[in-house]
PDB file of C-alpha atoms in Angstrom:
ATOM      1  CA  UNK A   1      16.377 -13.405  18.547  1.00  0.00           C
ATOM      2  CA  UNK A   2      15.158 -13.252  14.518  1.00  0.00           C
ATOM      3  CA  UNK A   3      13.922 -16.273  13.417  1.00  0.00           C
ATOM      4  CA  UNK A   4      13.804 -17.055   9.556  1.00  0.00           C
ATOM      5  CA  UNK A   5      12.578 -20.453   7.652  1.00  0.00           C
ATOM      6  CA  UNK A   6      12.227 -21.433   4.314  1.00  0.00           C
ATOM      7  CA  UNK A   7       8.358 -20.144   3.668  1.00  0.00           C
ATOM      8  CA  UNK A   8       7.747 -23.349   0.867  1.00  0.00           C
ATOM      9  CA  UNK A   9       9.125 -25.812   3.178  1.00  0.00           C
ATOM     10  CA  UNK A  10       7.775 -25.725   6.683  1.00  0.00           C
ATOM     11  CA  UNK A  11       4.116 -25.041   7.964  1.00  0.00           C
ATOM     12  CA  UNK A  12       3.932 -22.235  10.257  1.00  0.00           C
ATOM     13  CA  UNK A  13       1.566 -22.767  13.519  1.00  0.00           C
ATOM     14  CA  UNK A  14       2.097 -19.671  14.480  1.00  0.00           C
ATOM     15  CA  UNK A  15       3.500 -15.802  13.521  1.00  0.00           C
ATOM     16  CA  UNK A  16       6.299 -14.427  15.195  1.00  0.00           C
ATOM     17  CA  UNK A  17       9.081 -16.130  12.585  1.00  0.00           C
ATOM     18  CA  UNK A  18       9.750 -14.141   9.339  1.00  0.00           C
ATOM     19  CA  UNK A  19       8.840 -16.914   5.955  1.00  0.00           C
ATOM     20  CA  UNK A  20      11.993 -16.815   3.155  1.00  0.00           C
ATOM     21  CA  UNK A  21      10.511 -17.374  -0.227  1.00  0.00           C
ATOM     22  CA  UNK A  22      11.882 -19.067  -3.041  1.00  0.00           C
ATOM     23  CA  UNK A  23      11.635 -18.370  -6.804  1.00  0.00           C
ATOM     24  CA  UNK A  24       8.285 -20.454  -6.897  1.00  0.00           C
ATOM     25  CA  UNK A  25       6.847 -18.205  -4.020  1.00  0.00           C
ATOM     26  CA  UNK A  26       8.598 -14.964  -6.336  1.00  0.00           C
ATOM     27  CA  UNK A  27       6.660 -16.729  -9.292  1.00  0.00           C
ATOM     28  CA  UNK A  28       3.550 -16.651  -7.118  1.00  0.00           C
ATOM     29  CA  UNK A  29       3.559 -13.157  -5.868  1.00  0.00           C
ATOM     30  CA  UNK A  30       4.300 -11.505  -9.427  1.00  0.00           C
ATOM     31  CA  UNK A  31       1.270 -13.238 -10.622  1.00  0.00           C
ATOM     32  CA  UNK A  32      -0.755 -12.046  -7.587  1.00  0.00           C
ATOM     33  CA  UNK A  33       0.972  -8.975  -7.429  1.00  0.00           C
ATOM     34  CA  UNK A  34       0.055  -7.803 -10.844  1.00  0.00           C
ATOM     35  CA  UNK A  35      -3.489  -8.798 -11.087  1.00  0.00           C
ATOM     36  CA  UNK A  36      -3.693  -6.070  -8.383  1.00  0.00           C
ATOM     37  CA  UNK A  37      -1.954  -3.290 -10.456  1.00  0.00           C
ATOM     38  CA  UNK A  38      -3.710  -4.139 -13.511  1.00  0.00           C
ATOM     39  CA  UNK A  39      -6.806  -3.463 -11.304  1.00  0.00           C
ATOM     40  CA  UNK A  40      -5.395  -0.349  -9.718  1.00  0.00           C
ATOM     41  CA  UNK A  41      -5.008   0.684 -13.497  1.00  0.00           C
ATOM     42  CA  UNK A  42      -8.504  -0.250 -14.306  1.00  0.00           C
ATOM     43  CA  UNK A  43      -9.300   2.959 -11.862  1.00  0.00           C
ATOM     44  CA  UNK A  44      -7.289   5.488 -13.834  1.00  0.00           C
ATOM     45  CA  UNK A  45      -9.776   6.275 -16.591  1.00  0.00           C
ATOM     46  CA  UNK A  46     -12.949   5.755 -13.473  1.00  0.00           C
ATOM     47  CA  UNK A  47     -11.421   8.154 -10.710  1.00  0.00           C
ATOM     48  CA  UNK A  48     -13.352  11.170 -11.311  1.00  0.00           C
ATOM     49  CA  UNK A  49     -15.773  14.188  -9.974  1.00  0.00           C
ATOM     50  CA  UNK A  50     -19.426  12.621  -9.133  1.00  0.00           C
ATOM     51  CA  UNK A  51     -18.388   8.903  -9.083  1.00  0.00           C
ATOM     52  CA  UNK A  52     -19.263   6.987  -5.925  1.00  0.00           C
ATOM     53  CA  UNK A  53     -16.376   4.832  -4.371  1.00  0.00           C
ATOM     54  CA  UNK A  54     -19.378   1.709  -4.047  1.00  0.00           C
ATOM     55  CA  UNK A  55     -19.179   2.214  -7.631  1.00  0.00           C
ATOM     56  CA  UNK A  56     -15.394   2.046  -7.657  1.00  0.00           C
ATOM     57  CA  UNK A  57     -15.829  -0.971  -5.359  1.00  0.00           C
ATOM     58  CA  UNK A  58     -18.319  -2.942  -7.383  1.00  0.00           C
ATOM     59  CA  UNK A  59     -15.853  -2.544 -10.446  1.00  0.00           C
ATOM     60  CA  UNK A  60     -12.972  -3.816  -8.523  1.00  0.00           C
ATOM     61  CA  UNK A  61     -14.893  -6.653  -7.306  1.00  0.00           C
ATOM     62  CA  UNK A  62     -16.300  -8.031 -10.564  1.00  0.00           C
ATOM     63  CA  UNK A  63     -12.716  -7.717 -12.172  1.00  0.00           C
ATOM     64  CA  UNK A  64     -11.239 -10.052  -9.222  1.00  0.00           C
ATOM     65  CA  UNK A  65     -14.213 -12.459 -10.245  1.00  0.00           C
ATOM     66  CA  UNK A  66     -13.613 -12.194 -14.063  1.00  0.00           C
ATOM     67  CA  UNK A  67      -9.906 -12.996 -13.435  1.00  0.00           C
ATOM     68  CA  UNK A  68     -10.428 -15.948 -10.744  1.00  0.00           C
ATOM     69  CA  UNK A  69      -9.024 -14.015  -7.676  1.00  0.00           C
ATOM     70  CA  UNK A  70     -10.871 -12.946  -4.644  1.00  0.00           C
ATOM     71  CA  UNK A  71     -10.326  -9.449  -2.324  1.00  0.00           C
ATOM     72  CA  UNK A  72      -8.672 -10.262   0.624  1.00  0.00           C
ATOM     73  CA  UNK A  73     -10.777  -7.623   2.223  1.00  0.00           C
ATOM     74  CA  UNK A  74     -14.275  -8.868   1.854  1.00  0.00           C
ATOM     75  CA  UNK A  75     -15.611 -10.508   5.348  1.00  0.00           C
ATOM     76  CA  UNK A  76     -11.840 -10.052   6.667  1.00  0.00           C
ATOM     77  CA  UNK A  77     -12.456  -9.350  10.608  1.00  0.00           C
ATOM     78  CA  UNK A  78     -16.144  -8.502   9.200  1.00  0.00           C
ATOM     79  CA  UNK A  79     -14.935  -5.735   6.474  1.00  0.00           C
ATOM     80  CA  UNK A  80     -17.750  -6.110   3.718  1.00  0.00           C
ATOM     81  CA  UNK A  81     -15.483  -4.601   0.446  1.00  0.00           C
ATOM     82  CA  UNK A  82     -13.175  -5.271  -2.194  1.00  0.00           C
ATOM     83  CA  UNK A  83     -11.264  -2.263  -1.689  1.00  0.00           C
ATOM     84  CA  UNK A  84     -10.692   0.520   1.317  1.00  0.00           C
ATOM     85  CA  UNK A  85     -11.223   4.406  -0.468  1.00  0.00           C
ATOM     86  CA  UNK A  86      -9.635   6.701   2.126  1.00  0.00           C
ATOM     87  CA  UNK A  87     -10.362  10.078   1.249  1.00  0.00           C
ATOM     88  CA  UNK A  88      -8.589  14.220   2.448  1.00  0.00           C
ATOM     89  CA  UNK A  89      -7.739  13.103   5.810  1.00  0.00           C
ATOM     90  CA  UNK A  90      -8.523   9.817   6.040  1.00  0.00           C
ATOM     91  CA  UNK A  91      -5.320   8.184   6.508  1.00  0.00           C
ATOM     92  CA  UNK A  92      -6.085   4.368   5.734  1.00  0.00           C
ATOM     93  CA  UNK A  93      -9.036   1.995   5.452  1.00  0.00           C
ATOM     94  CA  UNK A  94     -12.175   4.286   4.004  1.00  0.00           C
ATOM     95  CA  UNK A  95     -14.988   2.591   3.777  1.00  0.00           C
ATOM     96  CA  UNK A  96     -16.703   2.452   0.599  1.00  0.00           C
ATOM     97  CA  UNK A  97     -19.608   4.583   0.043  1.00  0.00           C
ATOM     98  CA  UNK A  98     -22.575   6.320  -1.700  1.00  0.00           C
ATOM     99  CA  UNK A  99     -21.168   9.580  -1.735  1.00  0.00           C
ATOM    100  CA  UNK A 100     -19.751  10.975  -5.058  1.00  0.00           C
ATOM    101  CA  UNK A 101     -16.116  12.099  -5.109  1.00  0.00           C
ATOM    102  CA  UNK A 102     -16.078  16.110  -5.714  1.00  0.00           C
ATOM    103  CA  UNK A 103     -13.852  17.735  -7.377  1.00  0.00           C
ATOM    104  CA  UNK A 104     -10.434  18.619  -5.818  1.00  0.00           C
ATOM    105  CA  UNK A 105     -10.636  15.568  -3.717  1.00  0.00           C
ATOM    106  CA  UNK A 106      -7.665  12.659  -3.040  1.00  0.00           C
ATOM    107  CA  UNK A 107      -8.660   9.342  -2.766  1.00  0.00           C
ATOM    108  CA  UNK A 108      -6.189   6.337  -1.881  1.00  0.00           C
ATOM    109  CA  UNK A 109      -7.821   3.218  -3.304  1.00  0.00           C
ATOM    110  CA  UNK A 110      -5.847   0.215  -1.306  1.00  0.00           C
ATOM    111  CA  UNK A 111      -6.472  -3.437  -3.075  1.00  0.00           C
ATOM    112  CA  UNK A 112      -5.245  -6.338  -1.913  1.00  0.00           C
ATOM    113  CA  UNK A 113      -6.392  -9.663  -4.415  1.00  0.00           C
ATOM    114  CA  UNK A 114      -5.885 -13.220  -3.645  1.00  0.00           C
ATOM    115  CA  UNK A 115      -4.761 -15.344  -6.511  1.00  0.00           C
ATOM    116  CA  UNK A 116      -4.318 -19.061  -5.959  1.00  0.00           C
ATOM    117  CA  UNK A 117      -3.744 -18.422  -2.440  1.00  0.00           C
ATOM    118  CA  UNK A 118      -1.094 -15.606  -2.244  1.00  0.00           C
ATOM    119  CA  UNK A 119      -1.975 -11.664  -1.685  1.00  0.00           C
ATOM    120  CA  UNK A 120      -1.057  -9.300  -3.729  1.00  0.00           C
ATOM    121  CA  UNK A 121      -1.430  -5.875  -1.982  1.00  0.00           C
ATOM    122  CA  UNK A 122      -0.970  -2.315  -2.939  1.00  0.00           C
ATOM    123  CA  UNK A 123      -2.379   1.024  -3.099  1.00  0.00           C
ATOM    124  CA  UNK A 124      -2.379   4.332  -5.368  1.00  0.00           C
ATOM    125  CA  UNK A 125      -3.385   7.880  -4.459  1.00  0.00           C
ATOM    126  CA  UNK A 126      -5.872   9.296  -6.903  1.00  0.00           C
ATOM    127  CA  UNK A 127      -6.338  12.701  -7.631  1.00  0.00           C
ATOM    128  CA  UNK A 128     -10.210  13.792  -7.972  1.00  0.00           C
ATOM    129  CA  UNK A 129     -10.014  16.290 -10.906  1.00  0.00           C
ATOM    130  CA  UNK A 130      -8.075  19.423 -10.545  1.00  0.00           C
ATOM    131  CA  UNK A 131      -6.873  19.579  -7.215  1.00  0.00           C
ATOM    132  CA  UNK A 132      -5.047  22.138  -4.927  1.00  0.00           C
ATOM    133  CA  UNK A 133      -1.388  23.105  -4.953  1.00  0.00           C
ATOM    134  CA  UNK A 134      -1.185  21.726  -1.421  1.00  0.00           C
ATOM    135  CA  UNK A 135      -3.085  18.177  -2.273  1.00  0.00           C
ATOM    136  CA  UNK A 136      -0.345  17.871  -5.532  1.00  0.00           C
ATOM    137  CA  UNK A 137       2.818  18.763  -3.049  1.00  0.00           C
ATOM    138  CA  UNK A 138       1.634  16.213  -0.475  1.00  0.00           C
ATOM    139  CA  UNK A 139       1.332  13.323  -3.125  1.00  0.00           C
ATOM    140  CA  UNK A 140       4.455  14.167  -4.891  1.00  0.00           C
ATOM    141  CA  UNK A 141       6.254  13.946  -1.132  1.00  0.00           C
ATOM    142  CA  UNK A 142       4.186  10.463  -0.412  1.00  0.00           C
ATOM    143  CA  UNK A 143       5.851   8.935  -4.110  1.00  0.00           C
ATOM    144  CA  UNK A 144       8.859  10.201  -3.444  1.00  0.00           C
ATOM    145  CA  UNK A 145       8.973   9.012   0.042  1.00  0.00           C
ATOM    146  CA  UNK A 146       8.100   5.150  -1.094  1.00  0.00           C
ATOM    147  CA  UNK A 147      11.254   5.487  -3.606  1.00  0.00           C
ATOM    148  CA  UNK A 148      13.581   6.439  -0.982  1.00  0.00           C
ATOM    149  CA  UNK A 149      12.830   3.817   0.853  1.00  0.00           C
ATOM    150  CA  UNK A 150      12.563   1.140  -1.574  1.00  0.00           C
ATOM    151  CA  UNK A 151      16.164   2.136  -2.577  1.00  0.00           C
ATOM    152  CA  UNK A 152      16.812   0.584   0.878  1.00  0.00           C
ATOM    153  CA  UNK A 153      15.912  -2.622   0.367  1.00  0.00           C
ATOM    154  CA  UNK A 154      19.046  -5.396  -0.050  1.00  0.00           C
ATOM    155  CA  UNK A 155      20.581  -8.037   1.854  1.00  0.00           C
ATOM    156  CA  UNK A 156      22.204  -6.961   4.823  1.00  0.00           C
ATOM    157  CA  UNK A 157      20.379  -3.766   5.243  1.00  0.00           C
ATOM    158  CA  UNK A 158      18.616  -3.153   8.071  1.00  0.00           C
ATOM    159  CA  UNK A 159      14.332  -2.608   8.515  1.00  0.00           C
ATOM    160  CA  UNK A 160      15.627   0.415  10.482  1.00  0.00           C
ATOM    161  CA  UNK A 161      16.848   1.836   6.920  1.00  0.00           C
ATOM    162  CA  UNK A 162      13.856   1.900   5.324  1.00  0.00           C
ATOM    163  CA  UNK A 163      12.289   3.988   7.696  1.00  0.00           C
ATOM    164  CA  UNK A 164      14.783   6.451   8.554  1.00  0.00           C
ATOM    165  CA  UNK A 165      14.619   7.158   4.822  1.00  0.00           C
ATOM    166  CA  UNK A 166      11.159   8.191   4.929  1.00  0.00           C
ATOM    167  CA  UNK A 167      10.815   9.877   7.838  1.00  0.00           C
ATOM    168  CA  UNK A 168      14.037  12.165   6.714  1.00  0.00           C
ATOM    169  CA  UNK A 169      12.825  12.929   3.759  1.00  0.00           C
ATOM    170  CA  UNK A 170       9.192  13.480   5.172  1.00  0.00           C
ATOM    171  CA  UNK A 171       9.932  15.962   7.803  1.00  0.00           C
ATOM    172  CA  UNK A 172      12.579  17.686   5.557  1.00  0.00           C
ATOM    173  CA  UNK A 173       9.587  18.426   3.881  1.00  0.00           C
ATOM    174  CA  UNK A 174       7.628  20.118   7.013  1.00  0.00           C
ATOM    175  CA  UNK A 175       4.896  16.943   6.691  1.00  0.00           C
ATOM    176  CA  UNK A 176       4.908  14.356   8.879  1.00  0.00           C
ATOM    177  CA  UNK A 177       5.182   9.758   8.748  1.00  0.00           C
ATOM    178  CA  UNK A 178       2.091   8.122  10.661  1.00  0.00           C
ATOM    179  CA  UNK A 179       3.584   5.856  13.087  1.00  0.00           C
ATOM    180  CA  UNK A 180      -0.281   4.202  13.888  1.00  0.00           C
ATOM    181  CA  UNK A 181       0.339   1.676  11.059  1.00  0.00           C
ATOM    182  CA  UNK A 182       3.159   0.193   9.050  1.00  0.00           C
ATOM    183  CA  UNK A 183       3.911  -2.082   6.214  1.00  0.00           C
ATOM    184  CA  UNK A 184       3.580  -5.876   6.688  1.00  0.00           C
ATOM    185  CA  UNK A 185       4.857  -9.455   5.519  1.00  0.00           C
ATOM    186  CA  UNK A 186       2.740 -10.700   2.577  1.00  0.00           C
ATOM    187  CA  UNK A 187       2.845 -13.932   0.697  1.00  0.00           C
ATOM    188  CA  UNK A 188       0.333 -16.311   1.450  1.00  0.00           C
ATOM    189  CA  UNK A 189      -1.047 -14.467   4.616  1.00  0.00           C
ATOM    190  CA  UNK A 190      -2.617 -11.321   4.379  1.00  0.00           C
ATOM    191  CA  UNK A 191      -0.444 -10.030   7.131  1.00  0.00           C
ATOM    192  CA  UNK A 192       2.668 -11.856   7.867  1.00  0.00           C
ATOM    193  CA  UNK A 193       6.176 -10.533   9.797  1.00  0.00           C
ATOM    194  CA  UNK A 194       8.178  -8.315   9.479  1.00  0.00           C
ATOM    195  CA  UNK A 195       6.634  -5.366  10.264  1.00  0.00           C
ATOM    196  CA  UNK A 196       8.348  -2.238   8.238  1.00  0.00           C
ATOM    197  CA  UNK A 197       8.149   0.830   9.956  1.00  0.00           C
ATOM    198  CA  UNK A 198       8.513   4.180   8.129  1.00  0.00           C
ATOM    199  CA  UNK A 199      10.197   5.809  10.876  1.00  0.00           C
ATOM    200  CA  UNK A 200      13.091   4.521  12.576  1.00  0.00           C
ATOM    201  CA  UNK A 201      16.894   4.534  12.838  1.00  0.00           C
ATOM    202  CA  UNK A 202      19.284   4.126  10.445  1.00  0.00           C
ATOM    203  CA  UNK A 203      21.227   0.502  11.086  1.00  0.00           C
ATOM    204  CA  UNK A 204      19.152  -0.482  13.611  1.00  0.00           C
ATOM    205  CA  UNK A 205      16.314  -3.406  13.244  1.00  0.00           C
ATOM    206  CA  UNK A 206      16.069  -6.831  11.924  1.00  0.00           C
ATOM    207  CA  UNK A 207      18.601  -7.232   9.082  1.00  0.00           C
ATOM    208  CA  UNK A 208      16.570  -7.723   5.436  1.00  0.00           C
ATOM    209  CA  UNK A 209      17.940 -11.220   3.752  1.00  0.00           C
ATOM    210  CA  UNK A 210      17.070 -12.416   0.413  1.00  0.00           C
ATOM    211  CA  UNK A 211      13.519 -14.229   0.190  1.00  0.00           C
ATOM    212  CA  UNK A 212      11.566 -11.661   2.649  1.00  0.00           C
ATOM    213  CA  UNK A 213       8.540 -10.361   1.144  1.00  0.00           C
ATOM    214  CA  UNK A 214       7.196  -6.938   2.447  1.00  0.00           C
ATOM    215  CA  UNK A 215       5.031  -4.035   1.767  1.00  0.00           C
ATOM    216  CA  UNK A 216       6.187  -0.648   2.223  1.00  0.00           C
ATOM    217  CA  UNK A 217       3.350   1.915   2.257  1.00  0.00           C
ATOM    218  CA  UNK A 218       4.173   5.179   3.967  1.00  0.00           C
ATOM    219  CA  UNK A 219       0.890   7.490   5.278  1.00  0.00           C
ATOM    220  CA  UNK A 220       1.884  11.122   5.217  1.00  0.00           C
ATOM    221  CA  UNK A 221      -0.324  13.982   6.454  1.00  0.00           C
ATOM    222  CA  UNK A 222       0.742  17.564   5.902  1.00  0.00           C
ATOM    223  CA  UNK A 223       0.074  18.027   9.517  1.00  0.00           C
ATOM    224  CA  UNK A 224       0.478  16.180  12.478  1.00  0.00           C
ATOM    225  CA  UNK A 225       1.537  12.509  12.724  1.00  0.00           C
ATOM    226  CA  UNK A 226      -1.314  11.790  15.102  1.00  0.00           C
ATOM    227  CA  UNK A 227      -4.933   9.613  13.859  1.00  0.00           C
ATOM    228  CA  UNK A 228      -7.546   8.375  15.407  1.00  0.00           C
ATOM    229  CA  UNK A 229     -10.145   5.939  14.609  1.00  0.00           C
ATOM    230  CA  UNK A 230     -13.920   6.482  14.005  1.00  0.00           C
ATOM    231  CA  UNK A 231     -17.133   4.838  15.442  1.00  0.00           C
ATOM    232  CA  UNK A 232     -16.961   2.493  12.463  1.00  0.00           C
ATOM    233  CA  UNK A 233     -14.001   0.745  13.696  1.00  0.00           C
ATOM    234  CA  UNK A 234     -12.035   1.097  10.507  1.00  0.00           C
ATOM    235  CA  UNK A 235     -11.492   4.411   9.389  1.00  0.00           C
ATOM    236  CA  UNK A 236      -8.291   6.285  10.801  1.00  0.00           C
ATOM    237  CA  UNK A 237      -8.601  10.192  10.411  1.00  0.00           C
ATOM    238  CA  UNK A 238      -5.781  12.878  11.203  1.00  0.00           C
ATOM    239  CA  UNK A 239      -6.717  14.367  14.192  1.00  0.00           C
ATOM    240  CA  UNK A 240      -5.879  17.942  13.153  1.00  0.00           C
ATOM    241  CA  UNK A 241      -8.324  17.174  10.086  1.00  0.00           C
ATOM    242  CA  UNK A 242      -5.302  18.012   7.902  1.00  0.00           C
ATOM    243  CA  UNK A 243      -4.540  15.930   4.658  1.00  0.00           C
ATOM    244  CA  UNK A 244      -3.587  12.793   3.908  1.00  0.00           C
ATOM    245  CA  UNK A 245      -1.820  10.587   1.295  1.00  0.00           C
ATOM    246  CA  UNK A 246      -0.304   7.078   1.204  1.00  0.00           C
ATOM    247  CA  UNK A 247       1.175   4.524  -1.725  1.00  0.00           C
ATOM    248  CA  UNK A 248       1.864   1.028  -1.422  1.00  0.00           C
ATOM    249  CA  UNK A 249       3.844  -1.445  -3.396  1.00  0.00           C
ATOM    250  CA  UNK A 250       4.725  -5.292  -2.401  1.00  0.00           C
ATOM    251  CA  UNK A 251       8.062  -6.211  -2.956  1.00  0.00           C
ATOM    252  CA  UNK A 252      10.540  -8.955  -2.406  1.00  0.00           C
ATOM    253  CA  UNK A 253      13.940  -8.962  -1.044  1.00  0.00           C
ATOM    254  CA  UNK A 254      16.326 -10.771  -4.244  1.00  0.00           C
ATOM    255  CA  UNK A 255      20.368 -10.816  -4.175  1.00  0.00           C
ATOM    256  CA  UNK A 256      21.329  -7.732  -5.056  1.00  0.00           C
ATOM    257  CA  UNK A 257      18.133  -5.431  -4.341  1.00  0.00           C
ATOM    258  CA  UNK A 258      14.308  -5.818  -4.463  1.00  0.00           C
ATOM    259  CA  UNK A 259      11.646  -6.830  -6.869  1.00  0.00           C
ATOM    260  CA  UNK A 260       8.692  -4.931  -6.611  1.00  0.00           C
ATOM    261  CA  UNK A 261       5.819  -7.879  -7.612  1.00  0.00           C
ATOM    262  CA  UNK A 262       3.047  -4.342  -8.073  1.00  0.00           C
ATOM    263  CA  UNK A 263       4.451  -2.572 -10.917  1.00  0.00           C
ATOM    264  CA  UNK A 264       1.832  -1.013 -13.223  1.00  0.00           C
ATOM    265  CA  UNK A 265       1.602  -2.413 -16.058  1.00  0.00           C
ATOM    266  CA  UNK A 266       1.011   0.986 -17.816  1.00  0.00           C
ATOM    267  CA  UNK A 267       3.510   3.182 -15.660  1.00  0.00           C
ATOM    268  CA  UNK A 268       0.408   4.796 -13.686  1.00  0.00           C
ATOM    269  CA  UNK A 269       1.425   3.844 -10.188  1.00  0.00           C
ATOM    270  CA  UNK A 270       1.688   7.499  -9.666  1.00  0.00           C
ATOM    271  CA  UNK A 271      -1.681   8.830 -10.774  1.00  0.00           C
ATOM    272  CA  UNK A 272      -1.278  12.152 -10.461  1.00  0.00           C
ATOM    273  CA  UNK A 273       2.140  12.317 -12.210  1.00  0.00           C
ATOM    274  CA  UNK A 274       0.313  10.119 -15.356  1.00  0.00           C
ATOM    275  CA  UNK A 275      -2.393  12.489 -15.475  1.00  0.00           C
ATOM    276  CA  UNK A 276       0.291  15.354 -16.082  1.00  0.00           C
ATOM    277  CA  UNK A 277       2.004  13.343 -18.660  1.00  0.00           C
ATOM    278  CA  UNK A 278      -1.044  12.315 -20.217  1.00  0.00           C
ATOM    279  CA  UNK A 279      -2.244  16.272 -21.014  1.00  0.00           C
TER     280      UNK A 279
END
């Protein structure tokens, strides 16, 4: 049985019961939630051959002090960044290094910023340059995987929905939805239920209901579906080594459809498709 409660009215002890905001926790997570894309736009101009992603890092990190937030990620389960930079085939949680981006390369910079207590969380997938054919098809199937299933989200849908968008349009694609890790509740916890698979079965799941506040943040690797994670205990690589891209927004369930709280502010959510408007 689904439990729901009303988020601003009852402590929670423990997870396992899915929080219902109200429009002071909406309020909350639009402020949160756009400190984080204005961030994510920050990167734009800085994504480029022969920067470092510790450089990209250290950027991020004095904008969340300048602007009184703090990165969620920073000493979370012992993670020492502001942001993850997952790189080719890493599918999710890069660590930030010392190594310059080369030319041709994808990046997916994931930030998630705490402001007065609630996360905002998102990610973008950078290109590096002038990349490959193959590199531009995979991002414009990751962007147009997120819309399809953000078109899913209203009362009385089903979590099942939202997946079974994505994966169709994935695999009608000949690419492939990781099912290793999925979207999450957000709000005032970092991670919070429901989980949002991007796989599933149409009509089947826990029904969506005005109030819920989710990511949705489909990985997509032009080969297999299956990762696996390295020594570091973070970063999750495809196994066949073959690309990989991913998006993220935050969003909230209202009456009639969604919100999405990580808009950019300057219509560059999509990177790549900016850049080719921008020439």
């Amino acid at each position: 049985m689904v439990t729901y409660i009303e988020a601003n009215k009852t402590k929670r002890k423990t997870l396992g019961i899915i929080p219902l905001y109200d429009e002071e926790g909406f309020a909350k997570m639009r402020k949160a939630g756009q400190l984080t894309a204005q961030a994510l736009d920050i990167l734009f101009e800085k994504v480029r051959p022969g920067v470092t992603t510790l450089e990209l890092d250290r950027i991020i990190f004095e904008f969340a002090k300048d602007n009184g937030a703090i990165p969620a990620t920073i000493f979370y389960r012992g993670y020492r960044h502001s942001i993850c930079t997952s790189i080719n085939h890493v599918v999710c949680h890069g660590i930030p290094s010392n190594k310059p981006l080369r030319e041709g390369d994808i990046v997916n910079i994931d930030i998630t910023l705490i402001v007065d207590g609630w996360h905002g969380d998102s990610s973008r997938l950078y290109p590096v340059g002038n990349i490959s054919r193959k590199a531009e098809r995979l991002i414009e199937i990751t962007y147009e995987a997120i819309k399809r299933g953000i078109e899913q989200v209203k009362p009385g849908n089903k979590i099942g929905d939202i997946g079974a968008a994505i994966q169709q349009y994935v695999e009608s694609q000949r690419a492939s939805v990781v099912r290793d890790f999925v979207g999450h509740g957000v709000g005032q916890r970092f991670h919070d239920e429901p989980n949002i698979p991007h796989f599933g079965t149409k009509g089947t799941g826990i029904e969506l209901r005005e109030g819920m506040i989710f990511t949705i943040e489909p990985m997509v690797n032009l080969g297999r579906p299956n990762v696996k994670i390295l020594a570091d205990g973070w970063t999750a690589v495809t196994r066949d080594r073959s690309l990989s891209a991913q998006c993220e927004h935050s969003l909230g369930v209202t009456k009639d459809g969604c919100e999405i709280f990580t808009n950019s502010p300057k219509g560059l959510f999509n990177p790549l498709e900016a850049q080719k408007n921008n020439k």
